[in-house]
Short mmCIF file of C-alpha atoms in Angstrom, two decimals:
data_model
loop_
_atom_site.label_atom_id
_atom_site.label_comp_id
_atom_site.label_asym_id
_atom_site.label_seq_id
_atom_site.Cartn_x
_atom_site.Cartn_y
_atom_site.Cartn_z
CA UNK A 36 0.00 0.00 0.00
CA UNK A 37 2.79 2.39 0.82
CA UNK A 38 4.89 4.23 -1.71
CA UNK A 39 7.72 4.92 0.73
CA UNK A 40 9.04 2.78 3.59
CA UNK A 41 11.87 2.89 6.10
CA UNK A 42 13.78 -0.01 7.68
CA UNK A 43 14.44 0.43 11.41
CA UNK A 44 17.16 -1.56 13.14
CA UNK A 45 16.11 -3.73 16.12
CA UNK A 46 16.51 -2.03 19.48
CA UNK A 47 14.81 0.20 22.04
CA UNK A 48 13.36 3.52 20.89
CA UNK A 49 11.80 6.30 22.96
CA UNK A 50 9.64 7.38 20.03
CA UNK A 51 9.11 6.84 16.32
CA UNK A 52 7.33 9.56 14.32
CA UNK A 53 5.57 8.70 11.07
CA UNK A 54 5.48 11.77 8.86
CA UNK A 55 3.11 10.43 6.25
CA UNK A 56 1.21 7.32 5.18
CA UNK A 57 0.13 4.20 7.04
CA UNK A 58 2.23 2.59 9.74
CA UNK A 59 3.01 -1.13 9.69
CA UNK A 60 5.36 -3.58 11.40
CA UNK A 61 6.97 -6.34 9.35
CA UNK A 62 9.61 -9.05 9.78
CA UNK A 63 12.24 -8.73 7.04
CA UNK A 64 14.37 -11.86 6.36
CA UNK A 65 18.19 -11.69 6.13
CA UNK A 66 19.84 -10.78 2.85
CA UNK A 67 19.85 -13.71 0.40
CA UNK A 68 16.94 -15.48 2.11
CA UNK A 69 14.01 -16.71 0.04
CA UNK A 70 11.58 -16.21 2.92
CA UNK A 71 8.91 -13.58 2.27
CA UNK A 72 8.50 -10.35 4.22
CA UNK A 73 5.91 -11.01 6.89
CA UNK A 74 3.61 -8.12 7.81
CA UNK A 75 2.55 -8.54 11.44
CA UNK A 76 0.48 -5.40 11.96
CA UNK A 77 -0.74 -2.27 10.28
CA UNK A 78 -2.68 0.81 11.35
CA UNK A 79 -3.76 4.01 9.66
CA UNK A 80 -4.81 7.39 10.97
CA UNK A 81 -6.80 10.00 9.13
CA UNK A 82 -7.37 13.71 9.52
CA UNK A 83 -9.09 16.00 7.06
CA UNK A 84 -9.75 19.68 7.49
CA UNK A 85 -11.57 22.62 5.96
CA UNK A 86 -12.01 26.23 6.97
CA UNK A 87 -10.77 29.77 6.53
CA UNK A 88 -7.03 29.84 5.91
CA UNK A 89 -4.74 32.57 7.13
CA UNK A 90 -3.29 35.28 4.95
CA UNK A 91 0.27 33.97 5.20
CA UNK A 92 1.69 30.73 3.77
CA UNK A 93 1.90 27.60 5.88
CA UNK A 94 5.56 27.37 6.84
CA UNK A 95 7.53 24.49 8.27
CA UNK A 96 6.62 23.20 11.71
CA UNK A 97 7.11 25.78 14.40
CA UNK A 98 7.76 28.79 12.14
CA UNK A 99 6.74 32.13 13.59
CA UNK A 100 6.91 30.92 17.19
CA UNK A 101 7.96 33.24 20.03
CA UNK A 102 11.67 33.49 20.81
CA UNK A 103 10.96 32.99 24.52
CA UNK A 104 8.77 29.90 24.07
CA UNK A 105 10.60 28.05 26.84
CA UNK A 106 10.02 30.81 29.40
CA UNK A 107 6.35 31.11 28.41
CA UNK A 108 5.86 27.36 28.81
CA UNK A 109 7.65 27.13 32.16
CA UNK A 110 5.50 29.93 33.58
CA UNK A 111 2.35 28.00 32.68
CA UNK A 112 3.50 24.52 33.78
CA UNK A 113 2.24 24.68 37.42
CA UNK A 114 -1.36 24.94 36.23
CA UNK A 115 -1.21 21.66 34.28
CA UNK A 116 -1.79 18.02 35.15
CA UNK A 117 -0.74 14.72 33.58
CA UNK A 118 -3.71 12.41 33.08
CA UNK A 119 -3.17 8.63 33.03
CA UNK A 120 -6.09 6.33 32.38
CA UNK A 121 -6.62 2.59 32.52
CA UNK A 122 -8.95 0.70 30.20
CA UNK A 123 -9.13 -2.57 32.12
CA UNK A 124 -11.47 -4.31 29.70
CA UNK A 125 -8.95 -3.75 26.89
CA UNK A 126 -5.85 -4.24 29.05
CA UNK A 127 -4.78 -0.81 27.86
CA UNK A 128 -3.47 2.47 29.16
CA UNK A 129 -3.44 5.99 27.76
CA UNK A 130 -2.27 9.44 28.76
CA UNK A 131 -3.10 13.08 28.16
CA UNK A 132 -2.99 16.55 29.65
CA UNK A 133 -5.39 18.70 31.65
CA UNK A 134 -5.70 22.31 32.82
CA UNK A 135 -6.53 23.20 36.43
CA UNK A 136 -9.56 25.51 36.57
CA UNK A 137 -10.07 25.70 40.35
CA UNK A 138 -7.76 25.33 43.34
CA UNK A 139 -9.83 22.40 44.63
CA UNK A 140 -9.16 20.34 41.54
CA UNK A 141 -11.60 20.93 38.70
CA UNK A 142 -9.69 20.02 35.55
CA UNK A 143 -10.50 20.72 31.90
CA UNK A 144 -9.43 18.20 29.26
CA UNK A 145 -10.56 16.52 26.04
CA UNK A 146 -13.27 13.91 26.20
CA UNK A 147 -11.23 11.58 24.01
CA UNK A 148 -8.49 11.59 26.68
CA UNK A 149 -10.75 9.96 29.29
CA UNK A 150 -13.34 8.19 27.14
CA UNK A 151 -13.71 4.53 28.13
CA UNK A 152 -11.52 4.89 31.22
CA UNK A 153 -12.13 2.44 34.05
CA UNK A 154 -9.81 4.39 36.35
CA UNK A 155 -8.14 7.80 36.14
CA UNK A 156 -4.96 8.94 37.88
CA UNK A 157 -3.89 12.59 37.72
CA UNK A 158 -0.52 14.08 38.67
CA UNK A 159 -0.44 17.81 39.36
CA UNK A 160 2.62 19.43 37.80
CA UNK A 161 2.55 22.29 40.30
CA UNK A 162 2.92 20.21 43.48
CA UNK A 163 3.91 16.79 42.14
CA UNK A 164 1.08 15.00 43.96
CA UNK A 165 -1.00 12.27 42.35
CA UNK A 166 -4.77 12.14 42.81
CA UNK A 167 -7.63 9.88 41.86
CA UNK A 168 -10.15 11.60 39.61
CA UNK A 169 -13.82 11.30 38.72
CA UNK A 170 -15.56 12.40 35.55
CA UNK A 171 -17.88 15.33 36.31
CA UNK A 172 -19.29 15.28 32.80
CA UNK A 173 -18.48 15.60 29.12
CA UNK A 174 -19.63 16.71 25.69
CA UNK A 175 -18.63 14.20 23.01
CA UNK A 176 -19.66 16.44 20.12
CA UNK A 177 -17.28 19.19 21.25
CA UNK A 178 -14.64 16.83 22.75
CA UNK A 179 -14.79 18.54 26.16
CA UNK A 180 -14.63 16.88 29.59
CA UNK A 181 -14.30 18.05 33.19
CA UNK A 182 -12.65 16.00 35.96
CA UNK A 183 -12.72 16.47 39.72
CA UNK A 184 -9.57 15.49 41.57
CA UNK A 185 -10.19 13.70 44.86
CA UNK A 186 -9.11 15.47 48.09
CA UNK A 187 -7.26 18.21 46.19
CA UNK A 188 -6.75 21.74 47.51
CA UNK A 189 -4.45 24.70 47.01
CA UNK A 190 -3.69 23.85 43.37
CA UNK A 191 -2.28 26.47 41.02
CA UNK A 192 -4.62 27.37 38.17
CA UNK A 193 -3.88 28.07 34.53
CA UNK A 194 -3.88 31.68 33.41
CA UNK A 195 -6.89 32.05 31.13
CA UNK A 196 -7.08 34.45 28.20
CA UNK A 197 -9.70 34.98 25.49
CA UNK A 198 -9.81 33.19 22.16
CA UNK A 199 -11.67 36.13 20.60
CA UNK A 200 -8.39 38.02 20.41
CA UNK A 201 -6.52 35.33 18.45
CA UNK A 202 -5.36 36.37 14.97
CA UNK A 203 -3.64 34.53 12.11
CA UNK A 204 0.11 34.87 12.24
CA UNK A 205 0.11 35.29 16.02
CA UNK A 206 2.91 33.54 17.90
CA UNK A 207 1.73 30.77 20.23
CA UNK A 208 3.08 27.91 22.33
CA UNK A 209 1.50 24.47 22.78
CA UNK A 210 2.24 22.74 26.09
CA UNK A 211 1.48 19.18 27.17
CA UNK A 212 2.40 15.70 28.28
CA UNK A 213 3.93 14.69 24.95
CA UNK A 214 4.30 10.94 24.64
CA UNK A 215 2.60 10.43 28.00
CA UNK A 216 6.00 10.41 29.70
CA UNK A 217 5.06 12.71 32.59
CA UNK A 218 7.54 14.97 34.33
CA UNK A 219 8.17 18.50 33.11
CA UNK A 220 5.69 19.28 30.31
CA UNK A 221 7.04 19.57 26.79
CA UNK A 222 6.37 22.62 24.64
CA UNK A 223 6.39 23.63 21.00
CA UNK A 224 6.35 27.15 19.60
CA UNK A 225 4.59 28.07 16.40
CA UNK A 226 2.10 30.48 14.92
CA UNK A 227 -1.60 30.58 14.13
CA UNK A 228 -2.15 29.45 10.55
CA UNK A 229 -5.94 29.64 10.34
CA UNK A 230 -9.11 30.19 12.34
CA UNK A 231 -12.57 28.61 12.30
CA UNK A 232 -11.33 25.27 11.01
CA UNK A 233 -13.42 22.11 10.67
CA UNK A 234 -11.85 18.65 10.82
CA UNK A 235 -12.70 14.98 11.01
CA UNK A 236 -10.35 13.52 13.62
CA UNK A 237 -9.94 9.76 14.03
CA UNK A 238 -9.01 8.11 17.33
CA UNK A 239 -6.93 5.00 16.68
CA UNK A 240 -7.41 3.85 20.27
CA UNK A 241 -11.20 3.62 20.10
CA UNK A 242 -11.59 3.32 16.34
CA UNK A 243 -14.02 6.24 16.32
CA UNK A 244 -13.98 9.60 14.58
CA UNK A 245 -15.46 12.99 15.40
CA UNK A 246 -16.38 16.14 13.54
CA UNK A 247 -15.02 19.27 15.22
CA UNK A 248 -15.63 22.85 14.10
CA UNK A 249 -14.46 26.36 14.93
CA UNK A 250 -10.90 25.26 15.67
CA UNK A 251 -7.65 27.24 15.78
CA UNK A 252 -5.03 25.77 13.43
CA UNK A 253 -1.34 26.21 14.21
CA UNK A 254 1.98 24.84 12.98
CA UNK A 255 3.15 24.03 16.52
CA UNK A 256 4.47 20.48 16.71
CA UNK A 257 1.79 18.71 18.76
CA UNK A 258 2.37 15.10 19.86
CA UNK A 259 0.23 12.27 21.26
CA UNK A 260 -0.32 13.03 24.95
CA UNK A 261 -0.63 16.80 24.37
CA UNK A 262 -4.41 16.49 24.06
CA UNK A 263 -6.13 18.58 26.71
CA UNK A 264 -3.10 20.83 27.14
CA UNK A 265 -3.08 24.59 26.65
CA UNK A 266 -2.33 26.68 23.61
CA UNK A 267 -1.00 29.95 25.04
CA UNK A 268 -0.27 33.33 23.49
CA UNK A 269 2.87 35.42 23.83
CA UNK A 270 1.66 36.70 27.19
CA UNK A 271 1.26 33.19 28.59
CA UNK A 272 -2.56 33.32 28.55
CA UNK A 273 -4.49 30.20 27.51
CA UNK A 274 -6.35 30.83 24.26
CA UNK A 275 -7.08 27.24 23.22
CA UNK A 276 -6.99 23.58 24.20
CA UNK A 277 -4.80 21.26 22.09
CA UNK A 278 -7.02 18.60 20.57
CA UNK A 279 -5.77 17.06 17.30
CA UNK A 280 -2.74 17.04 15.03
CA UNK A 281 -1.56 15.68 11.72
CA UNK A 282 1.89 15.73 10.13
CA UNK A 283 3.08 15.31 6.56
CA UNK A 284 6.21 15.85 4.47
CA UNK A 285 6.64 18.71 2.04
CA UNK A 286 9.37 18.34 -0.56
CA UNK A 287 8.97 22.02 -1.41
CA UNK A 288 9.55 23.08 2.20
CA UNK A 289 12.14 20.38 2.79
CA UNK A 290 10.74 19.11 6.06
CA UNK A 291 7.80 18.09 8.17
CA UNK A 292 4.68 20.24 8.20
CA UNK A 293 2.59 19.94 11.33
CA UNK A 294 -1.05 20.89 11.56
CA UNK A 295 -2.20 21.33 15.14
CA UNK A 296 -5.82 22.04 16.05
CA UNK A 297 -7.06 23.61 19.28
CA UNK A 298 -10.53 24.24 20.64
CA UNK A 299 -10.92 27.98 21.40
CA UNK A 300 -10.77 28.39 25.17
CA UNK A 301 -13.98 30.47 25.25
CA UNK A 302 -15.85 27.57 23.66
CA UNK A 303 -14.29 25.02 26.01
CA UNK A 304 -15.04 27.08 29.13
CA UNK A 305 -18.66 27.67 28.12
CA UNK A 306 -19.24 23.91 27.93
CA UNK A 307 -17.22 23.28 31.09
CA UNK A 308 -19.46 25.70 33.00
CA UNK A 309 -22.56 23.85 31.78
CA UNK A 310 -21.03 20.61 33.05
CA UNK A 311 -20.05 21.96 36.48
CA UNK A 312 -23.51 23.52 36.85
CA UNK A 313 -25.10 20.07 36.21
CA UNK A 314 -26.88 21.37 33.11
CA UNK A 315 -27.40 18.21 31.08
CA UNK A 316 -28.57 18.59 27.49
CA UNK A 317 -28.73 16.73 24.19
CA UNK A 318 -24.93 17.02 23.98
CA UNK A 319 -23.80 17.48 27.60
CA UNK A 320 -23.69 14.36 29.80
CA UNK A 321 -23.33 14.70 33.56
CA UNK A 322 -21.26 12.05 35.36
CA UNK A 323 -19.30 9.10 33.98
CA UNK A 324 -20.72 6.60 31.52
CA UNK A 325 -21.67 3.12 32.68
CA UNK A 326 -20.85 0.15 30.46
CA UNK A 327 -21.12 -3.64 30.49
#
């Protein structure tokens, strides 16, 4: 199926990034052997997008980012949490990021981060403590969820801004638990490429897809695990929540082009307030979901 492939030597790797195409694992026989190549697994991931593009060209990943991206990220780290979930019925685990909204442990994240979780463990970056967490509620159609940390108090909150002020070409920084490794959050500088984007994002873990609209598109290099983390402006204010990403290779640009998509923070907070106020609706569900 693939036009281009890469052979990777056996060994231990911290990460492998696929820039384009499907990903597969195969056993390749030694040179001179007549044994066939045996494909032992293959997976694909799709992301399509439409919307209003920015006035400037889409540059290589991270172009137009702030020069002090590291300082901006470090200032915002204490208001973040690492989210680790267990899916016991699938013998699986997953990880993501969350933003602390209240000192007693209300946390904003993506619904796809916690969907299907049988248990949730959250580590606060600000104090290093780990808490159990319960799902307060969620909105699948907007990919928003709110968690409540158990017996939490005195937590540092994220510094919230307004997504109505975001403009194309603006320098931003994405922060999160890239790779689900925990510890000090990773960060990636970039710029806003487009506003009001619509995408179909597929979740390889659950095999589902979702239609999301009104998103902020950036060229910041988002990674798995960043979902639920903040997109901040040059002043360190949260203007969006990192939600989806796709990467490809441009021969014209000579490198990887990353498309990152964030939910505007005003949109996310509006839904979060409905959840915390117990206002259930056709799209907002209060409490966790039971399953057999």
